[in-house]
Amino acid sequence: MVLNGHLRWIVSLSAKFLRVLPILTLVIVLLALIAQITSLLSFFMPLKIIILLGSEGMPRYFPPAFSQIDRNLLIAWLSAATVGFFLLSLLAHKLIDKSIDLGATKLLAKSQKMVLFENQQEFAGSAYQRYSTALAAGVFISLVLAALGWFYASMAALILGYMFVVFVGF
């Protein structure tokens, strides 16, 4: 009963946000996906560099195309890619912050209600940020589960089964 009320509230809030700010919400979700993926890559790439530095030759589980490239050049390219992904992640986060501020301003202007408390702008920005971040996380998890299901269907089924059991448990 309580869960049904929460879901109805979330759907109602989503409809209002998407009706007032459809493009901006989509942009924030896309930027959040870019930020998540580039953050993941910027933390994953140094592990590949350490593996390369610790091995004598090219590890056999690396892509075959990597064996065509000089090892030191590959380390330099992977290092530059790591920095690039990190900077792209920072840029995406800055753009998300700017977009959320713009969205909160538009939401408050569209509501045309009087100011009820002093930091209403910050509160609206925080609420919109949480909503858009949660929406982006849901999209990211769905995409990852779909990709995992494509390559490892049994693992995706196990994760979905676990999520269902936890959902029912709560």
PDB file of C-alpha atoms in Angstrom:
ATOM      1  CA  MET A   1       0.000   0.000   0.000  1.00  0.00           C
ATOM      2  CA  VAL A   2       2.757   2.448   0.970  1.00  0.00           C
ATOM      3  CA  LEU A   3       4.882   1.330  -1.985  1.00  0.00           C
ATOM      4  CA  ASN A   4       1.965   1.942  -4.337  1.00  0.00           C
ATOM      5  CA  GLY A   5       1.630   5.499  -2.986  1.00  0.00           C
ATOM      6  CA  HIS A   6       5.353   6.131  -3.417  1.00  0.00           C
ATOM      7  CA  LEU A   7       5.315   4.813  -6.970  1.00  0.00           C
ATOM      8  CA  ARG A   8       2.301   6.961  -7.814  1.00  0.00           C
ATOM      9  CA  TRP A   9       4.076  10.024  -6.383  1.00  0.00           C
ATOM     10  CA  ILE A  10       7.268   9.290  -8.348  1.00  0.00           C
ATOM     11  CA  VAL A  11       5.315   8.813 -11.584  1.00  0.00           C
ATOM     12  CA  SER A  12       3.403  12.057 -10.940  1.00  0.00           C
ATOM     13  CA  LEU A  13       6.620  13.963 -10.221  1.00  0.00           C
ATOM     14  CA  SER A  14       8.270  12.481 -13.318  1.00  0.00           C
ATOM     15  CA  ALA A  15       5.342  13.526 -15.481  1.00  0.00           C
ATOM     16  CA  LYS A  16       5.546  17.094 -14.158  1.00  0.00           C
ATOM     17  CA  PHE A  17       9.310  17.336 -14.659  1.00  0.00           C
ATOM     18  CA  LEU A  18       9.108  15.850 -18.145  1.00  0.00           C
ATOM     19  CA  ARG A  19       6.175  18.081 -19.095  1.00  0.00           C
ATOM     20  CA  VAL A  20       7.912  21.287 -17.951  1.00  0.00           C
ATOM     21  CA  LEU A  21      11.538  20.406 -18.824  1.00  0.00           C
ATOM     22  CA  PRO A  22      11.588  17.495 -21.287  1.00  0.00           C
ATOM     23  CA  ILE A  23      14.725  18.404 -23.233  1.00  0.00           C
ATOM     24  CA  LEU A  24      16.702  19.632 -20.239  1.00  0.00           C
ATOM     25  CA  THR A  25      15.892  16.454 -18.292  1.00  0.00           C
ATOM     26  CA  LEU A  26      16.988  14.344 -21.265  1.00  0.00           C
ATOM     27  CA  VAL A  27      20.212  16.371 -21.558  1.00  0.00           C
ATOM     28  CA  ILE A  28      20.932  15.889 -17.845  1.00  0.00           C
ATOM     29  CA  VAL A  29      20.314  12.143 -18.112  1.00  0.00           C
ATOM     30  CA  LEU A  30      22.620  11.888 -21.141  1.00  0.00           C
ATOM     31  CA  LEU A  31      25.303  13.968 -19.413  1.00  0.00           C
ATOM     32  CA  ALA A  32      24.988  11.802 -16.304  1.00  0.00           C
ATOM     33  CA  LEU A  33      25.425   8.677 -18.440  1.00  0.00           C
ATOM     34  CA  ILE A  34      28.499  10.199 -20.055  1.00  0.00           C
ATOM     35  CA  ALA A  35      29.845  11.140 -16.619  1.00  0.00           C
ATOM     36  CA  GLN A  36      29.258   7.634 -15.245  1.00  0.00           C
ATOM     37  CA  ILE A  37      30.825   5.870 -18.206  1.00  0.00           C
ATOM     38  CA  THR A  38      33.849   8.172 -18.399  1.00  0.00           C
ATOM     39  CA  SER A  39      34.363   7.956 -14.624  1.00  0.00           C
ATOM     40  CA  LEU A  40      34.268   4.174 -14.868  1.00  0.00           C
ATOM     41  CA  LEU A  41      36.765   4.214 -17.728  1.00  0.00           C
ATOM     42  CA  SER A  42      39.075   6.690 -15.998  1.00  0.00           C
ATOM     43  CA  PHE A  43      39.316   4.362 -13.003  1.00  0.00           C
ATOM     44  CA  PHE A  44      39.519   1.192 -15.117  1.00  0.00           C
ATOM     45  CA  MET A  45      42.263   2.296 -17.515  1.00  0.00           C
ATOM     46  CA  PRO A  46      45.048   2.647 -14.919  1.00  0.00           C
ATOM     47  CA  LEU A  47      44.558  -1.036 -14.067  1.00  0.00           C
ATOM     48  CA  LYS A  48      45.261  -1.924 -17.682  1.00  0.00           C
ATOM     49  CA  ILE A  49      48.368   0.266 -17.599  1.00  0.00           C
ATOM     50  CA  ILE A  50      49.603  -1.470 -14.423  1.00  0.00           C
ATOM     51  CA  ILE A  51      48.976  -4.870 -16.028  1.00  0.00           C
ATOM     52  CA  LEU A  52      50.992  -3.782 -19.069  1.00  0.00           C
ATOM     53  CA  LEU A  53      53.820  -2.414 -16.923  1.00  0.00           C
ATOM     54  CA  GLY A  54      53.975  -5.620 -14.884  1.00  0.00           C
ATOM     55  CA  SER A  55      54.051  -8.029 -17.813  1.00  0.00           C
ATOM     56  CA  GLU A  56      56.947  -8.937 -20.068  1.00  0.00           C
ATOM     57  CA  GLY A  57      54.991  -8.797 -23.303  1.00  0.00           C
ATOM     58  CA  MET A  58      51.414  -8.209 -24.311  1.00  0.00           C
ATOM     59  CA  PRO A  59      48.967 -10.191 -22.123  1.00  0.00           C
ATOM     60  CA  ARG A  60      46.999 -12.680 -24.226  1.00  0.00           C
ATOM     61  CA  TYR A  61      43.610 -11.469 -22.953  1.00  0.00           C
ATOM     62  CA  PHE A  62      44.197  -7.967 -24.343  1.00  0.00           C
ATOM     63  CA  PRO A  63      42.524  -7.284 -27.704  1.00  0.00           C
ATOM     64  CA  PRO A  64      44.542  -8.606 -30.658  1.00  0.00           C
ATOM     65  CA  ALA A  65      44.786  -5.097 -32.119  1.00  0.00           C
ATOM     66  CA  PHE A  66      46.880  -4.057 -29.099  1.00  0.00           C
ATOM     67  CA  SER A  67      49.609  -6.548 -30.062  1.00  0.00           C
ATOM     68  CA  GLN A  68      50.180  -4.559 -33.273  1.00  0.00           C
ATOM     69  CA  ILE A  69      51.127  -1.442 -31.276  1.00  0.00           C
ATOM     70  CA  ASP A  70      54.454  -0.856 -29.555  1.00  0.00           C
ATOM     71  CA  ARG A  71      54.080  -1.580 -25.810  1.00  0.00           C
ATOM     72  CA  ASN A  72      55.494   1.784 -24.660  1.00  0.00           C
ATOM     73  CA  LEU A  73      53.346   3.668 -27.151  1.00  0.00           C
ATOM     74  CA  LEU A  74      50.286   1.729 -25.978  1.00  0.00           C
ATOM     75  CA  ILE A  75      51.061   2.650 -22.354  1.00  0.00           C
ATOM     76  CA  ALA A  76      51.360   6.314 -23.362  1.00  0.00           C
ATOM     77  CA  TRP A  77      48.068   6.195 -25.294  1.00  0.00           C
ATOM     78  CA  LEU A  78      46.244   4.479 -22.441  1.00  0.00           C
ATOM     79  CA  SER A  79      47.643   7.059 -20.002  1.00  0.00           C
ATOM     80  CA  ALA A  80      46.490   9.929 -22.210  1.00  0.00           C
ATOM     81  CA  ALA A  81      43.082   8.271 -22.614  1.00  0.00           C
ATOM     82  CA  THR A  82      42.797   7.977 -18.831  1.00  0.00           C
ATOM     83  CA  VAL A  83      43.430  11.694 -18.380  1.00  0.00           C
ATOM     84  CA  GLY A  84      41.041  12.471 -21.242  1.00  0.00           C
ATOM     85  CA  PHE A  85      38.259  10.352 -19.739  1.00  0.00           C
ATOM     86  CA  PHE A  86      38.803  11.982 -16.347  1.00  0.00           C
ATOM     87  CA  LEU A  87      38.607  15.492 -17.840  1.00  0.00           C
ATOM     88  CA  LEU A  88      35.523  14.551 -19.846  1.00  0.00           C
ATOM     89  CA  SER A  89      33.934  13.264 -16.642  1.00  0.00           C
ATOM     90  CA  LEU A  90      34.685  16.556 -14.869  1.00  0.00           C
ATOM     91  CA  LEU A  91      33.266  18.529 -17.795  1.00  0.00           C
ATOM     92  CA  ALA A  92      30.087  16.432 -17.798  1.00  0.00           C
ATOM     93  CA  HIS A  93      29.646  17.004 -14.050  1.00  0.00           C
ATOM     94  CA  LYS A  94      30.082  20.775 -14.492  1.00  0.00           C
ATOM     95  CA  LEU A  95      27.532  20.798 -17.322  1.00  0.00           C
ATOM     96  CA  ILE A  96      25.136  18.769 -15.165  1.00  0.00           C
ATOM     97  CA  ASP A  97      25.444  21.327 -12.351  1.00  0.00           C
ATOM     98  CA  LYS A  98      24.760  24.215 -14.750  1.00  0.00           C
ATOM     99  CA  SER A  99      21.804  22.381 -16.311  1.00  0.00           C
ATOM    100  CA  ILE A 100      20.329  21.577 -12.901  1.00  0.00           C
ATOM    101  CA  ASP A 101      20.552  25.221 -11.842  1.00  0.00           C
ATOM    102  CA  LEU A 102      18.840  26.239 -15.079  1.00  0.00           C
ATOM    103  CA  GLY A 103      16.184  23.551 -14.598  1.00  0.00           C
ATOM    104  CA  ALA A 104      15.464  24.580 -11.002  1.00  0.00           C
ATOM    105  CA  THR A 105      15.110  28.217 -12.095  1.00  0.00           C
ATOM    106  CA  LYS A 106      12.710  27.232 -14.885  1.00  0.00           C
ATOM    107  CA  LEU A 107      10.705  24.984 -12.555  1.00  0.00           C
ATOM    108  CA  LEU A 108      10.280  27.777 -10.010  1.00  0.00           C
ATOM    109  CA  ALA A 109       9.414  30.305 -12.714  1.00  0.00           C
ATOM    110  CA  LYS A 110       6.883  27.929 -14.282  1.00  0.00           C
ATOM    111  CA  SER A 111       5.175  27.206 -10.958  1.00  0.00           C
ATOM    112  CA  GLN A 112       4.578  30.949 -10.382  1.00  0.00           C
ATOM    113  CA  LYS A 113       4.181  30.429  -6.665  1.00  0.00           C
ATOM    114  CA  MET A 114       5.322  32.881  -4.062  1.00  0.00           C
ATOM    115  CA  VAL A 115       8.601  32.290  -2.281  1.00  0.00           C
ATOM    116  CA  LEU A 116       7.846  30.277   0.849  1.00  0.00           C
ATOM    117  CA  PHE A 117      11.289  30.121   2.382  1.00  0.00           C
ATOM    118  CA  GLU A 118      14.690  31.689   1.985  1.00  0.00           C
ATOM    119  CA  ASN A 119      16.652  28.962   0.193  1.00  0.00           C
ATOM    120  CA  GLN A 120      13.862  27.738  -2.078  1.00  0.00           C
ATOM    121  CA  GLN A 121      16.099  27.919  -5.178  1.00  0.00           C
ATOM    122  CA  GLU A 122      18.753  25.659  -3.607  1.00  0.00           C
ATOM    123  CA  PHE A 123      16.094  23.236  -2.372  1.00  0.00           C
ATOM    124  CA  ALA A 124      14.491  23.024  -5.822  1.00  0.00           C
ATOM    125  CA  GLY A 125      17.922  22.515  -7.392  1.00  0.00           C
ATOM    126  CA  SER A 126      18.724  19.754  -4.932  1.00  0.00           C
ATOM    127  CA  ALA A 127      15.390  18.016  -5.550  1.00  0.00           C
ATOM    128  CA  TYR A 128      15.772  18.243  -9.328  1.00  0.00           C
ATOM    129  CA  GLN A 129      19.362  16.988  -9.071  1.00  0.00           C
ATOM    130  CA  ARG A 130      18.318  13.968  -7.017  1.00  0.00           C
ATOM    131  CA  TYR A 131      15.506  13.176  -9.412  1.00  0.00           C
ATOM    132  CA  SER A 132      17.639  13.461 -12.550  1.00  0.00           C
ATOM    133  CA  THR A 133      20.522  11.541 -10.966  1.00  0.00           C
ATOM    134  CA  ALA A 134      18.181   8.733  -9.931  1.00  0.00           C
ATOM    135  CA  LEU A 135      16.654   8.671 -13.411  1.00  0.00           C
ATOM    136  CA  ALA A 136      20.124   8.523 -14.995  1.00  0.00           C
ATOM    137  CA  ALA A 137      21.150   5.739 -12.593  1.00  0.00           C
ATOM    138  CA  GLY A 138      18.058   3.765 -13.569  1.00  0.00           C
ATOM    139  CA  VAL A 139      18.841   4.193 -17.258  1.00  0.00           C
ATOM    140  CA  PHE A 140      22.504   3.241 -16.662  1.00  0.00           C
ATOM    141  CA  ILE A 141      21.563   0.104 -14.720  1.00  0.00           C
ATOM    142  CA  SER A 142      19.075  -0.881 -17.424  1.00  0.00           C
ATOM    143  CA  LEU A 143      21.685  -0.446 -20.164  1.00  0.00           C
ATOM    144  CA  VAL A 144      24.299  -2.396 -18.197  1.00  0.00           C
ATOM    145  CA  LEU A 145      21.842  -5.220 -17.498  1.00  0.00           C
ATOM    146  CA  ALA A 146      20.871  -5.317 -21.180  1.00  0.00           C
ATOM    147  CA  ALA A 147      24.541  -5.500 -22.220  1.00  0.00           C
ATOM    148  CA  LEU A 148      25.230  -8.105 -19.558  1.00  0.00           C
ATOM    149  CA  GLY A 149      22.200 -10.080 -20.754  1.00  0.00           C
ATOM    150  CA  TRP A 150      23.546  -9.980 -24.278  1.00  0.00           C
ATOM    151  CA  PHE A 151      26.910 -11.467 -23.282  1.00  0.00           C
ATOM    152  CA  TYR A 152      26.086 -13.417 -20.086  1.00  0.00           C
ATOM    153  CA  ALA A 153      22.363 -14.150 -19.999  1.00  0.00           C
ATOM    154  CA  SER A 154      22.562 -16.373 -16.910  1.00  0.00           C
ATOM    155  CA  MET A 155      24.416 -13.681 -14.918  1.00  0.00           C
ATOM    156  CA  ALA A 156      21.834 -11.054 -15.895  1.00  0.00           C
ATOM    157  CA  ALA A 157      19.023 -13.451 -14.909  1.00  0.00           C
ATOM    158  CA  LEU A 158      20.701 -14.044 -11.540  1.00  0.00           C
ATOM    159  CA  ILE A 159      21.031 -10.303 -10.886  1.00  0.00           C
ATOM    160  CA  LEU A 160      17.427  -9.653 -11.919  1.00  0.00           C
ATOM    161  CA  GLY A 161      16.270 -12.527  -9.715  1.00  0.00           C
ATOM    162  CA  TYR A 162      18.212 -11.122  -6.766  1.00  0.00           C
ATOM    163  CA  MET A 163      16.764  -7.663  -7.366  1.00  0.00           C
ATOM    164  CA  PHE A 164      13.247  -9.166  -7.470  1.00  0.00           C
ATOM    165  CA  VAL A 165      13.788 -11.048  -4.188  1.00  0.00           C
ATOM    166  CA  VAL A 166      15.098  -7.880  -2.501  1.00  0.00           C
ATOM    167  CA  PHE A 167      12.195  -5.856  -3.906  1.00  0.00           C
ATOM    168  CA  VAL A 168       9.646  -8.363  -2.608  1.00  0.00           C
ATOM    169  CA  GLY A 169      11.488  -8.528   0.711  1.00  0.00           C
ATOM    170  CA  PHE A 170      11.186  -4.799   1.193  1.00  0.00           C
TER     171      PHE A 170
END
